[in-house]
mmCIF file of C-alpha atoms in Angstrom:
data_model
loop_
_atom_site.group_PDB
_atom_site.id
_atom_site.type_symbol
_atom_site.label_atom_id
_atom_site.label_comp_id
_atom_site.label_asym_id
_atom_site.label_seq_id
_atom_site.Cartn_x
_atom_site.Cartn_y
_atom_site.Cartn_z
ATOM 1 C CA MET A 1 -57.882 148.057 67.931
ATOM 2 C CA LYS A 2 -55.207 145.834 67.377
ATOM 3 C CA LEU A 3 -54.501 142.661 69.165
ATOM 4 C CA GLY A 4 -51.423 143.641 70.639
ATOM 5 C CA LYS A 5 -53.156 147.202 72.175
ATOM 6 C CA TRP A 6 -55.743 144.451 73.377
ATOM 7 C CA ILE A 7 -54.068 142.653 75.338
ATOM 8 C CA ALA A 8 -51.794 145.239 77.122
ATOM 9 C CA VAL A 9 -55.549 147.103 78.025
ATOM 10 C CA CYS A 10 -56.552 143.453 79.695
ATOM 11 C CA LEU A 11 -54.017 143.005 81.390
ATOM 12 C CA SER A 12 -53.485 146.958 82.756
ATOM 13 C CA THR A 13 -57.767 145.873 83.949
ATOM 14 C CA VAL A 14 -56.831 142.603 85.646
ATOM 15 C CA LEU A 15 -53.894 144.457 87.861
ATOM 16 C CA ILE A 16 -55.815 147.177 88.247
ATOM 17 C CA LEU A 17 -58.971 144.690 89.781
ATOM 18 C CA THR A 18 -56.449 142.159 91.867
ATOM 19 C CA ALA A 19 -55.276 145.483 93.214
ATOM 20 C CA CYS A 20 -58.108 146.330 94.128
ATOM 21 C CA GLY A 21 -58.725 142.900 95.476
ATOM 22 C CA ALA A 22 -56.032 143.106 97.282
ATOM 23 C CA LYS A 23 -55.729 146.355 98.979
ATOM 24 C CA GLU A 24 -59.577 144.978 100.519
ATOM 25 C CA GLU A 25 -58.338 141.885 101.308
ATOM 26 C CA SER A 26 -55.401 144.196 103.230
ATOM 27 C CA GLY A 27 -57.716 145.297 105.100
ATOM 28 C CA ARG A 28 -58.403 142.238 107.160
ATOM 29 C CA VAL A 29 -56.532 140.610 109.561
ATOM 30 C CA GLN A 30 -55.542 136.757 108.715
ATOM 31 C CA ILE A 31 -55.803 134.346 111.281
ATOM 32 C CA GLU A 32 -54.494 130.948 110.475
ATOM 33 C CA PHE A 33 -55.785 128.162 111.853
ATOM 34 C CA PHE A 34 -54.449 124.999 112.038
ATOM 35 C CA GLN A 35 -55.740 121.997 113.092
ATOM 36 C CA ASN A 36 -55.395 117.802 113.131
ATOM 37 C CA LYS A 37 -58.804 116.161 112.259
ATOM 38 C CA PRO A 38 -59.698 115.621 109.146
ATOM 39 C CA GLU A 39 -63.428 114.987 109.340
ATOM 40 C CA ALA A 40 -63.839 118.027 111.597
ATOM 41 C CA LYS A 41 -62.552 120.245 107.842
ATOM 42 C CA GLY A 42 -65.869 120.354 106.274
ATOM 43 C CA SER A 43 -67.529 121.630 109.869
ATOM 44 C CA PHE A 44 -64.736 124.301 110.723
ATOM 45 C CA ASP A 45 -64.887 125.537 107.428
ATOM 46 C CA ALA A 46 -67.596 126.079 107.962
ATOM 47 C CA LEU A 47 -68.224 127.940 110.440
ATOM 48 C CA ILE A 48 -65.065 129.549 109.642
ATOM 49 C CA ASP A 49 -66.669 130.984 106.340
ATOM 50 C CA LYS A 50 -70.413 132.012 109.082
ATOM 51 C CA PHE A 51 -66.885 134.014 111.522
ATOM 52 C CA ASN A 52 -65.495 135.994 108.316
ATOM 53 C CA GLU A 53 -69.510 137.195 107.175
ATOM 54 C CA SER A 54 -70.366 138.074 110.697
ATOM 55 C CA GLN A 55 -67.743 141.265 110.201
ATOM 56 C CA SER A 56 -64.845 143.309 108.261
ATOM 57 C CA ARG A 57 -61.911 143.392 110.106
ATOM 58 C CA ILE A 58 -61.076 140.037 110.636
ATOM 59 C CA LYS A 59 -60.002 136.814 108.354
ATOM 60 C CA VAL A 60 -59.175 133.219 109.326
ATOM 61 C CA ILE A 61 -57.935 130.676 106.979
ATOM 62 C CA GLN A 62 -57.533 126.957 107.736
ATOM 63 C CA VAL A 63 -55.301 125.017 107.805
ATOM 64 C CA ASN A 64 -55.484 121.325 107.786
ATOM 65 C CA PRO A 65 -52.565 118.823 106.063
ATOM 66 C CA PRO A 66 -52.738 115.010 106.133
ATOM 67 C CA ASP A 67 -50.251 113.948 109.396
ATOM 68 C CA ALA A 68 -50.835 117.315 110.526
ATOM 69 C CA GLU A 69 -48.767 116.948 114.214
ATOM 70 C CA THR A 70 -45.276 116.139 112.146
ATOM 71 C CA VAL A 71 -46.470 119.014 109.644
ATOM 72 C CA LEU A 72 -47.330 120.927 113.497
ATOM 73 C CA LYS A 73 -43.798 119.815 115.011
ATOM 74 C CA THR A 74 -42.223 120.566 111.871
ATOM 75 C CA ARG A 75 -42.899 124.182 112.074
ATOM 76 C CA VAL A 76 -42.725 124.930 115.011
ATOM 77 C CA VAL A 77 -38.719 124.284 115.342
ATOM 78 C CA LYS A 78 -39.247 126.304 111.498
ATOM 79 C CA LYS A 79 -40.299 128.654 113.879
ATOM 80 C CA ASP A 80 -43.366 129.328 111.751
ATOM 81 C CA ILE A 81 -46.124 129.231 114.066
ATOM 82 C CA PRO A 82 -50.331 129.358 113.468
ATOM 83 C CA ASP A 83 -52.057 132.078 115.605
ATOM 84 C CA ILE A 84 -54.260 129.273 116.075
ATOM 85 C CA ILE A 85 -53.505 125.693 116.839
ATOM 86 C CA GLY A 86 -56.776 122.521 118.238
ATOM 87 C CA ILE A 87 -55.573 119.780 118.536
ATOM 88 C CA GLY A 88 -56.262 116.668 121.084
ATOM 89 C CA ALA A 89 -54.988 116.723 124.370
ATOM 90 C CA THR A 90 -52.584 113.926 123.875
ATOM 91 C CA ASP A 91 -48.686 114.338 124.059
ATOM 92 C CA THR A 92 -47.764 116.329 121.911
ATOM 93 C CA TYR A 93 -49.509 118.796 123.152
ATOM 94 C CA SER A 94 -47.786 118.062 126.590
ATOM 95 C CA LEU A 95 -44.514 118.778 124.831
ATOM 96 C CA LEU A 96 -45.387 121.881 123.292
ATOM 97 C CA ALA A 97 -47.088 123.443 126.187
ATOM 98 C CA GLN A 98 -43.931 122.604 128.064
ATOM 99 C CA SER A 99 -41.534 124.180 125.595
ATOM 100 C CA GLY A 100 -43.510 127.521 125.949
ATOM 101 C CA ILE A 101 -44.894 127.984 122.318
ATOM 102 C CA PHE A 102 -48.332 128.671 123.816
ATOM 103 C CA MET A 103 -49.850 131.922 125.211
ATOM 104 C CA ASP A 104 -50.906 131.656 129.208
ATOM 105 C CA LEU A 105 -54.410 130.829 128.838
ATOM 106 C CA THR A 106 -54.962 130.453 132.857
ATOM 107 C CA ASN A 107 -57.175 134.318 134.100
ATOM 108 C CA ASN A 108 -58.221 134.474 130.673
ATOM 109 C CA SER A 109 -62.496 134.561 130.499
ATOM 110 C CA LEU A 110 -62.877 132.638 128.041
ATOM 111 C CA LEU A 111 -62.025 129.946 129.990
ATOM 112 C CA SER A 112 -65.322 131.227 131.940
ATOM 113 C CA HIS A 113 -67.185 128.822 129.211
ATOM 114 C CA VAL A 114 -65.899 125.877 129.728
ATOM 115 C CA ASP A 115 -66.452 123.213 131.942
ATOM 116 C CA GLU A 116 -63.851 123.124 134.866
ATOM 117 C CA THR A 117 -63.119 119.521 134.393
ATOM 118 C CA TYR A 118 -61.498 119.521 130.965
ATOM 119 C CA VAL A 119 -59.110 122.019 132.194
ATOM 120 C CA GLU A 120 -58.098 120.417 135.400
ATOM 121 C CA MET A 121 -57.560 117.230 132.463
ATOM 122 C CA LEU A 122 -55.148 119.506 130.661
ATOM 123 C CA LYS A 123 -53.244 120.677 133.071
ATOM 124 C CA ASP A 124 -52.336 117.703 133.852
ATOM 125 C CA VAL A 125 -51.880 115.766 130.412
ATOM 126 C CA ALA A 126 -49.235 118.906 130.080
ATOM 127 C CA GLY A 127 -48.153 118.601 133.908
ATOM 128 C CA MET A 128 -48.166 122.470 133.992
ATOM 129 C CA GLU A 129 -50.012 124.366 135.924
ATOM 130 C CA GLU A 130 -51.024 126.975 133.964
ATOM 131 C CA VAL A 131 -53.572 126.902 131.280
ATOM 132 C CA THR A 132 -52.354 126.933 127.807
ATOM 133 C CA GLY A 133 -55.342 125.854 125.949
ATOM 134 C CA ILE A 134 -59.298 125.518 125.746
ATOM 135 C CA PRO A 135 -60.570 122.648 125.898
ATOM 136 C CA TYR A 136 -62.943 122.446 122.647
ATOM 137 C CA SER A 137 -64.865 119.349 122.258
ATOM 138 C CA THR A 138 -63.963 116.797 123.960
ATOM 139 C CA ASN A 139 -64.979 112.220 122.484
ATOM 140 C CA ALA A 140 -66.115 109.487 124.529
ATOM 141 C CA ASN A 141 -64.745 106.056 124.884
ATOM 142 C CA GLY A 142 -66.332 102.934 125.913
ATOM 143 C CA VAL A 143 -68.946 99.504 124.600
ATOM 144 C CA MET A 144 -71.308 100.923 121.423
ATOM 145 C CA TYR A 145 -74.136 97.674 121.211
ATOM 146 C CA ASN A 146 -76.510 96.741 118.702
ATOM 147 C CA LYS A 147 -79.981 96.980 120.581
ATOM 148 C CA GLU A 148 -82.176 94.956 118.802
ATOM 149 C CA ILE A 149 -78.983 91.674 118.857
ATOM 150 C CA PHE A 150 -79.609 92.932 122.180
ATOM 151 C CA LYS A 151 -83.603 92.967 123.074
ATOM 152 C CA GLU A 152 -83.975 89.341 120.681
ATOM 153 C CA MET A 153 -81.222 87.277 122.744
ATOM 154 C CA GLY A 154 -82.795 89.335 126.223
ATOM 155 C CA LEU A 155 -79.476 90.588 127.395
ATOM 156 C CA ARG A 156 -78.971 93.233 129.112
ATOM 157 C CA VAL A 157 -76.263 96.453 129.758
ATOM 158 C CA PRO A 158 -73.278 95.099 131.907
ATOM 159 C CA GLY A 159 -72.392 96.889 134.923
ATOM 160 C CA THR A 160 -68.820 94.258 135.955
ATOM 161 C CA TRP A 161 -66.598 93.281 135.073
ATOM 162 C CA ASP A 162 -67.846 89.925 135.356
ATOM 163 C CA GLU A 163 -71.263 90.666 133.807
ATOM 164 C CA LEU A 164 -69.065 92.184 130.604
ATOM 165 C CA LEU A 165 -67.426 88.649 129.882
ATOM 166 C CA ALA A 166 -71.043 86.662 130.842
ATOM 167 C CA THR A 167 -72.366 88.952 128.369
ATOM 168 C CA ALA A 168 -69.949 87.221 125.640
ATOM 169 C CA GLN A 169 -70.205 83.990 126.772
ATOM 170 C CA LYS A 170 -74.178 84.330 125.759
ATOM 171 C CA VAL A 171 -73.564 86.286 122.230
ATOM 172 C CA LYS A 172 -70.756 83.795 121.829
ATOM 173 C CA GLU A 173 -72.927 80.347 122.549
ATOM 174 C CA ALA A 174 -75.527 81.826 120.155
ATOM 175 C CA GLY A 175 -72.971 81.748 116.839
ATOM 176 C CA LYS A 176 -73.099 85.131 116.963
ATOM 177 C CA ILE A 177 -69.393 87.562 117.311
ATOM 178 C CA PRO A 178 -69.448 89.153 120.474
ATOM 179 C CA PHE A 179 -67.127 91.771 120.045
ATOM 180 C CA TYR A 180 -65.810 93.660 116.516
ATOM 181 C CA PHE A 181 -62.252 93.321 116.802
ATOM 182 C CA THR A 182 -60.129 95.869 114.521
ATOM 183 C CA TYR A 183 -55.829 94.359 115.681
ATOM 184 C CA LYS A 184 -54.873 95.114 111.588
ATOM 185 C CA ASP A 185 -54.514 99.286 112.715
ATOM 186 C CA ASP A 186 -52.214 98.755 116.463
ATOM 187 C CA TRP A 187 -54.439 102.395 117.478
ATOM 188 C CA GLN A 188 -56.817 100.065 117.960
ATOM 189 C CA THR A 189 -55.267 98.292 120.402
ATOM 190 C CA VAL A 190 -55.384 100.788 122.900
ATOM 191 C CA LEU A 191 -58.910 101.152 122.791
ATOM 192 C CA PRO A 192 -59.921 98.381 125.990
ATOM 193 C CA PHE A 193 -55.780 99.852 127.112
ATOM 194 C CA ASN A 194 -57.669 102.940 128.249
ATOM 195 C CA ALA A 195 -60.383 101.786 130.271
ATOM 196 C CA LEU A 196 -58.844 99.161 132.065
ATOM 197 C CA ALA A 197 -55.664 101.374 132.921
ATOM 198 C CA SER A 198 -57.628 104.526 133.614
ATOM 199 C CA ASN A 199 -60.585 102.987 135.452
ATOM 200 C CA LEU A 200 -58.118 100.215 137.496
ATOM 201 C CA GLU A 201 -54.693 102.378 138.584
ATOM 202 C CA GLY A 202 -55.920 106.063 137.637
ATOM 203 C CA ILE A 203 -54.933 109.257 135.909
ATOM 204 C CA GLU A 204 -52.371 109.844 139.337
ATOM 205 C CA PHE A 205 -50.518 106.389 138.460
ATOM 206 C CA TYR A 206 -48.680 108.319 134.963
ATOM 207 C CA MET A 207 -48.205 111.363 137.877
ATOM 208 C CA ASP A 208 -46.275 108.889 140.122
ATOM 209 C CA ARG A 209 -44.465 107.119 136.920
ATOM 210 C CA ARG A 210 -42.832 110.594 135.467
ATOM 211 C CA GLU A 211 -41.452 110.864 139.264
ATOM 212 C CA GLY A 212 -40.185 107.212 138.845
ATOM 213 C CA LYS A 213 -41.902 105.890 141.908
ATOM 214 C CA VAL A 214 -43.828 103.038 140.484
ATOM 215 C CA THR A 215 -43.248 100.614 137.091
ATOM 216 C CA PHE A 216 -46.132 99.030 134.883
ATOM 217 C CA ALA A 217 -44.613 95.485 135.889
ATOM 218 C CA GLU A 218 -45.488 96.049 139.662
ATOM 219 C CA LYS A 219 -49.262 97.953 138.889
ATOM 220 C CA TYR A 220 -50.395 96.733 134.935
ATOM 221 C CA ARG A 221 -50.999 92.713 135.414
ATOM 222 C CA GLU A 222 -53.890 92.520 136.057
ATOM 223 C CA ILE A 223 -54.644 95.590 133.006
ATOM 224 C CA ALA A 224 -52.632 92.844 131.076
ATOM 225 C CA GLU A 225 -54.857 89.851 132.279
ATOM 226 C CA LYS A 226 -58.389 92.041 131.152
ATOM 227 C CA GLN A 227 -56.377 93.221 128.032
ATOM 228 C CA LEU A 228 -56.033 89.100 126.794
ATOM 229 C CA ALA A 229 -59.429 87.874 128.724
ATOM 230 C CA LEU A 230 -61.678 89.938 125.737
ATOM 231 C CA MET A 231 -59.515 88.292 123.079
ATOM 232 C CA ASP A 232 -61.748 85.077 123.567
ATOM 233 C CA TYR A 233 -64.123 86.212 122.439
ATOM 234 C CA GLY A 234 -63.602 87.955 118.678
ATOM 235 C CA HIS A 235 -64.107 87.255 115.408
ATOM 236 C CA GLY A 236 -61.160 84.457 114.499
ATOM 237 C CA ASP A 237 -59.449 87.366 112.747
ATOM 238 C CA ASN A 238 -58.437 89.820 115.272
ATOM 239 C CA PHE A 239 -55.727 90.496 113.498
ATOM 240 C CA GLY A 240 -57.097 90.426 110.382
ATOM 241 C CA LYS A 241 -59.758 93.324 110.088
ATOM 242 C CA ASN A 242 -58.799 96.934 110.639
ATOM 243 C CA TYR A 243 -60.976 100.380 112.158
ATOM 244 C CA ALA A 244 -63.096 101.061 108.873
ATOM 245 C CA ASP A 245 -64.148 96.818 108.608
ATOM 246 C CA GLY A 246 -65.149 97.314 111.490
ATOM 247 C CA ASN A 247 -67.840 100.226 111.040
ATOM 248 C CA ARG A 248 -69.108 98.342 108.020
ATOM 249 C CA GLY A 249 -68.934 94.756 110.145
ATOM 250 C CA PHE A 250 -70.164 96.517 113.477
ATOM 251 C CA ALA A 251 -73.692 98.348 111.264
ATOM 252 C CA ARG A 252 -74.409 95.493 109.130
ATOM 253 C CA GLY A 253 -75.254 93.812 112.793
ATOM 254 C CA GLU A 254 -72.307 91.397 112.722
ATOM 255 C CA SER A 255 -71.440 91.285 116.116
ATOM 256 C CA ALA A 256 -73.542 92.512 119.522
ATOM 257 C CA MET A 257 -70.518 94.940 121.107
ATOM 258 C CA TYR A 258 -67.666 96.529 119.290
ATOM 259 C CA ILE A 259 -65.336 99.168 121.919
ATOM 260 C CA GLN A 260 -64.850 102.376 120.389
ATOM 261 C CA GLY A 261 -65.029 106.216 119.993
ATOM 262 C CA THR A 262 -67.617 108.432 119.767
ATOM 263 C CA TRP A 263 -65.746 109.026 116.707
ATOM 264 C CA ALA A 264 -66.627 105.695 114.449
ATOM 265 C CA ILE A 265 -70.543 107.066 114.589
ATOM 266 C CA PRO A 266 -71.117 109.365 111.390
ATOM 267 C CA GLU A 267 -68.359 106.214 110.212
ATOM 268 C CA ILE A 268 -70.617 104.004 111.506
ATOM 269 C CA ARG A 269 -74.015 105.091 110.130
ATOM 270 C CA LYS A 270 -72.497 105.791 106.179
ATOM 271 C CA ALA A 271 -73.111 102.322 105.727
ATOM 272 C CA ASN A 272 -76.411 101.406 107.754
ATOM 273 C CA PRO A 273 -78.611 105.170 108.382
ATOM 274 C CA ASP A 274 -80.035 102.586 110.919
ATOM 275 C CA VAL A 275 -78.408 100.587 112.496
ATOM 276 C CA PRO A 276 -79.615 100.829 116.716
ATOM 277 C CA ILE A 277 -76.261 101.962 117.719
ATOM 278 C CA GLY A 278 -76.159 101.554 122.159
ATOM 279 C CA PHE A 279 -73.290 102.586 124.622
ATOM 280 C CA PHE A 280 -71.922 102.109 127.591
ATOM 281 C CA PRO A 281 -68.781 102.470 129.634
ATOM 282 C CA LEU A 282 -66.638 98.951 129.498
ATOM 283 C CA PRO A 283 -67.125 97.631 132.514
ATOM 284 C CA THR A 284 -63.971 97.330 134.437
ATOM 285 C CA GLY A 285 -64.478 96.123 137.968
ATOM 286 C CA ASP A 286 -66.969 94.735 140.628
ATOM 287 C CA ASN A 287 -68.764 97.718 141.281
ATOM 288 C CA PRO A 288 -70.977 99.395 138.503
ATOM 289 C CA GLU A 289 -71.543 102.417 140.949
ATOM 290 C CA GLU A 290 -67.158 102.428 141.019
ATOM 291 C CA ASN A 291 -67.564 103.010 136.491
ATOM 292 C CA LYS A 292 -66.509 105.939 135.179
ATOM 293 C CA LEU A 293 -66.047 106.677 131.541
ATOM 294 C CA ILE A 294 -63.345 107.316 129.289
ATOM 295 C CA SER A 295 -63.395 111.064 127.878
ATOM 296 C CA GLY A 296 -60.738 113.320 127.281
ATOM 297 C CA VAL A 297 -60.474 116.813 124.669
ATOM 298 C CA ASP A 298 -60.890 115.970 121.125
ATOM 299 C CA THR A 299 -59.839 119.321 120.641
ATOM 300 C CA LEU A 300 -57.927 122.081 122.519
ATOM 301 C CA LEU A 301 -57.613 125.733 121.240
ATOM 302 C CA ALA A 302 -54.730 127.090 121.770
ATOM 303 C CA ILE A 303 -53.445 130.381 120.819
ATOM 304 C CA SER A 304 -49.187 130.814 119.741
ATOM 305 C CA ASP A 305 -47.568 133.614 122.156
ATOM 306 C CA SER A 306 -45.789 134.456 119.125
ATOM 307 C CA SER A 307 -48.738 135.350 116.974
ATOM 308 C CA LYS A 308 -48.755 138.784 116.089
ATOM 309 C CA HIS A 309 -52.729 138.675 116.389
ATOM 310 C CA LYS A 310 -53.620 137.573 119.907
ATOM 311 C CA GLU A 311 -56.614 139.849 120.496
ATOM 312 C CA GLU A 312 -58.454 138.891 116.724
ATOM 313 C CA ALA A 313 -57.620 134.991 117.526
ATOM 314 C CA GLN A 314 -59.338 134.906 121.135
ATOM 315 C CA GLN A 315 -62.751 136.746 119.160
ATOM 316 C CA PHE A 316 -62.543 133.893 116.744
ATOM 317 C CA ILE A 317 -62.563 131.437 119.627
ATOM 318 C CA GLN A 318 -65.004 132.910 121.416
ATOM 319 C CA PHE A 319 -66.993 132.667 118.816
ATOM 320 C CA LEU A 320 -66.418 129.075 117.894
ATOM 321 C CA LEU A 321 -67.307 129.019 122.110
ATOM 322 C CA LYS A 322 -70.787 130.674 120.889
ATOM 323 C CA PRO A 323 -73.436 127.608 121.788
ATOM 324 C CA GLU A 324 -75.088 128.183 119.270
ATOM 325 C CA ASN A 325 -71.505 126.893 116.851
ATOM 326 C CA SER A 326 -70.185 124.795 119.440
ATOM 327 C CA LYS A 327 -73.855 122.898 119.060
ATOM 328 C CA GLN A 328 -73.052 123.456 115.625
ATOM 329 C CA TYR A 329 -69.793 121.383 115.846
ATOM 330 C CA ILE A 330 -71.089 118.812 118.518
ATOM 331 C CA THR A 331 -73.941 117.240 116.297
ATOM 332 C CA GLU A 332 -71.958 116.988 112.716
ATOM 333 C CA GLN A 333 -69.062 115.259 114.742
ATOM 334 C CA THR A 334 -71.131 114.036 117.264
ATOM 335 C CA LEU A 335 -68.839 114.621 119.313
ATOM 336 C CA PHE A 336 -69.412 116.982 123.460
ATOM 337 C CA SER A 337 -68.431 120.398 123.659
ATOM 338 C CA THR A 338 -67.353 121.799 126.768
ATOM 339 C CA VAL A 339 -69.429 124.809 126.481
ATOM 340 C CA ASP A 340 -71.809 125.003 130.132
ATOM 341 C CA GLY A 341 -75.033 124.120 128.598
ATOM 342 C CA VAL A 342 -74.548 123.233 125.484
ATOM 343 C CA LYS A 343 -75.539 119.044 125.130
ATOM 344 C CA GLN A 344 -75.207 116.170 122.899
ATOM 345 C CA ASP A 345 -78.608 115.320 121.742
ATOM 346 C CA ASP A 346 -77.557 111.868 119.437
ATOM 347 C CA PRO A 347 -79.936 108.761 121.196
ATOM 348 C CA ALA A 348 -77.016 106.520 120.420
ATOM 349 C CA VAL A 349 -74.852 108.466 123.495
ATOM 350 C CA ALA A 350 -77.945 109.043 125.411
ATOM 351 C CA GLU A 351 -76.574 106.259 127.497
ATOM 352 C CA LEU A 352 -73.378 108.196 128.614
ATOM 353 C CA LEU A 353 -75.133 111.310 129.471
ATOM 354 C CA PRO A 354 -75.675 110.675 132.503
ATOM 355 C CA TYR A 355 -71.745 110.084 133.770
ATOM 356 C CA LEU A 356 -70.579 113.294 131.604
ATOM 357 C CA GLU A 357 -73.213 115.285 133.864
ATOM 358 C CA ARG A 358 -71.881 113.562 137.115
ATOM 359 C CA GLY A 359 -68.556 114.583 136.708
ATOM 360 C CA GLN A 360 -68.115 110.838 136.412
ATOM 361 C CA VAL A 361 -65.224 110.619 133.307
ATOM 362 C CA LEU A 362 -61.263 109.566 133.486
ATOM 363 C CA ASP A 363 -59.264 110.734 130.972
ATOM 364 C CA PHE A 364 -57.690 108.352 128.271
ATOM 365 C CA ALA A 365 -54.498 106.591 130.076
ATOM 366 C CA ASP A 366 -52.803 106.623 126.424
ATOM 367 C CA HIS A 367 -52.462 111.332 126.946
ATOM 368 C CA TYR A 368 -49.808 110.215 128.386
ATOM 369 C CA ILE A 369 -48.003 108.023 127.661
ATOM 370 C CA PRO A 370 -44.606 109.965 125.734
ATOM 371 C CA ALA A 371 -45.515 109.385 121.727
ATOM 372 C CA ALA A 372 -41.997 107.670 121.677
ATOM 373 C CA VAL A 373 -43.542 104.523 123.538
ATOM 374 C CA GLN A 374 -44.986 103.338 120.495
ATOM 375 C CA LEU A 375 -47.109 102.161 122.715
ATOM 376 C CA ASN A 376 -49.901 101.216 120.070
ATOM 377 C CA SER A 377 -47.235 98.327 118.729
ATOM 378 C CA VAL A 378 -47.159 98.180 122.126
ATOM 379 C CA ILE A 379 -50.085 96.533 123.053
ATOM 380 C CA GLN A 380 -50.499 94.902 119.390
ATOM 381 C CA SER A 381 -47.513 92.417 120.132
ATOM 382 C CA PHE A 382 -48.107 91.636 123.106
ATOM 383 C CA LEU A 383 -52.514 91.101 122.334
ATOM 384 C CA GLN A 384 -49.883 88.503 119.732
ATOM 385 C CA ASN A 385 -47.928 86.518 121.756
ATOM 386 C CA ARG A 386 -49.109 86.888 125.082
ATOM 387 C CA ASP A 387 -46.572 87.351 127.040
ATOM 388 C CA ILE A 388 -47.419 89.371 130.159
ATOM 389 C CA ASP A 389 -43.293 89.480 131.601
ATOM 390 C CA GLY A 390 -42.864 90.644 128.626
ATOM 391 C CA TYR A 391 -45.407 93.437 127.571
ATOM 392 C CA LEU A 392 -44.631 94.626 131.196
ATOM 393 C CA LYS A 393 -41.078 95.280 130.926
ATOM 394 C CA LYS A 394 -41.377 96.298 127.443
ATOM 395 C CA LEU A 395 -43.183 99.379 128.735
ATOM 396 C CA ASP A 396 -40.943 100.126 131.492
ATOM 397 C CA THR A 397 -37.878 100.378 128.990
ATOM 398 C CA GLU A 398 -39.367 101.893 126.928
ATOM 399 C CA TRP A 399 -40.419 104.970 129.092
ATOM 400 C CA ASP A 400 -37.496 105.091 130.715
ATOM 401 C CA LYS A 401 -35.551 105.207 127.585
ATOM 402 C CA VAL A 402 -37.616 108.454 126.242
ATOM 403 C CA ALA A 403 -37.665 109.733 130.145
ATOM 404 C CA ASP A 404 -33.874 110.221 129.728
ATOM 405 C CA ARG A 405 -34.242 112.383 126.613
ATOM 406 C CA ARG A 406 -36.581 114.560 127.606
#
């Protein structure tokens, strides 16, 4: 056979095989699952493979681009909205929900599988009575502590604000670092703010702020003072260390405590798999019984109202909500499940479970602050210049600017 004829036969064969493959794929409904957590891509890939292999009618494809929320907003403007969107319950979700791009799930049977506490959080964040997302996983923000250091120093887990500072002072007097602050990354400065703001003023403050009934200047002085008080117990280079530095430092036992989220546990264990982690809610007042854990929706699942495949999208979400699949996800990601009966059994977060079981939780305060306020940089600047009046005025001014534009 001549070379030209041989190439033609080969090309024909390839085209036939390709066409066959395309025809086989065209027999399945393709669903795009867009989610914003790069660290969760592998976990979702495994669940997607499991789903795709479990049936032959639907094929789910995951999309997880860098700077996902910006990409998502751009796609919304272009009316190129993914079938399923996985994002946190933040201001971005609120804006998208209010724009009406999500399917109304208020009376959907999918909600019967999940904790009502987090359904209410979604409604509060969005400022809507309609439910447009299924809470899938939650996280928590508090104080990690090194159990070995606490044991060696005879320290007890603090239950009040004064006990927290007294514990930090003992560590400092012993020549050790009380808290490992990582404020080179401005988003890290928000972690103590969330615990203080949500516990001392509550999420109701933001409902009233939206209506112009209250101001930060009127209500947030104690919060600001306590934010500054914590700064006396850092490591001397609080604005020179970033999140990765903090994870490695805490893993090596360089500090007794670390104000952080549960999401950091996998990263810390990469540096030291045997680090003895304990975890308690950051106490903000004088009554231990009133302490509440900061816990919010880490990932919610929303369906595009313009999707041509709403039924298939719901089938995939139903699959993700199965107890065994939810358990697989939260185990790999060190998160908590919203699904009834699915428990996180990682010993590092054992001390947080009673708060979750009792519903003794509050949402992240920053979820209610418009992104345009640029809270991270505002707090970072405040912790550097220590000007309380300027800080509170800035929060009010920036909030009002955003309110005027909405």
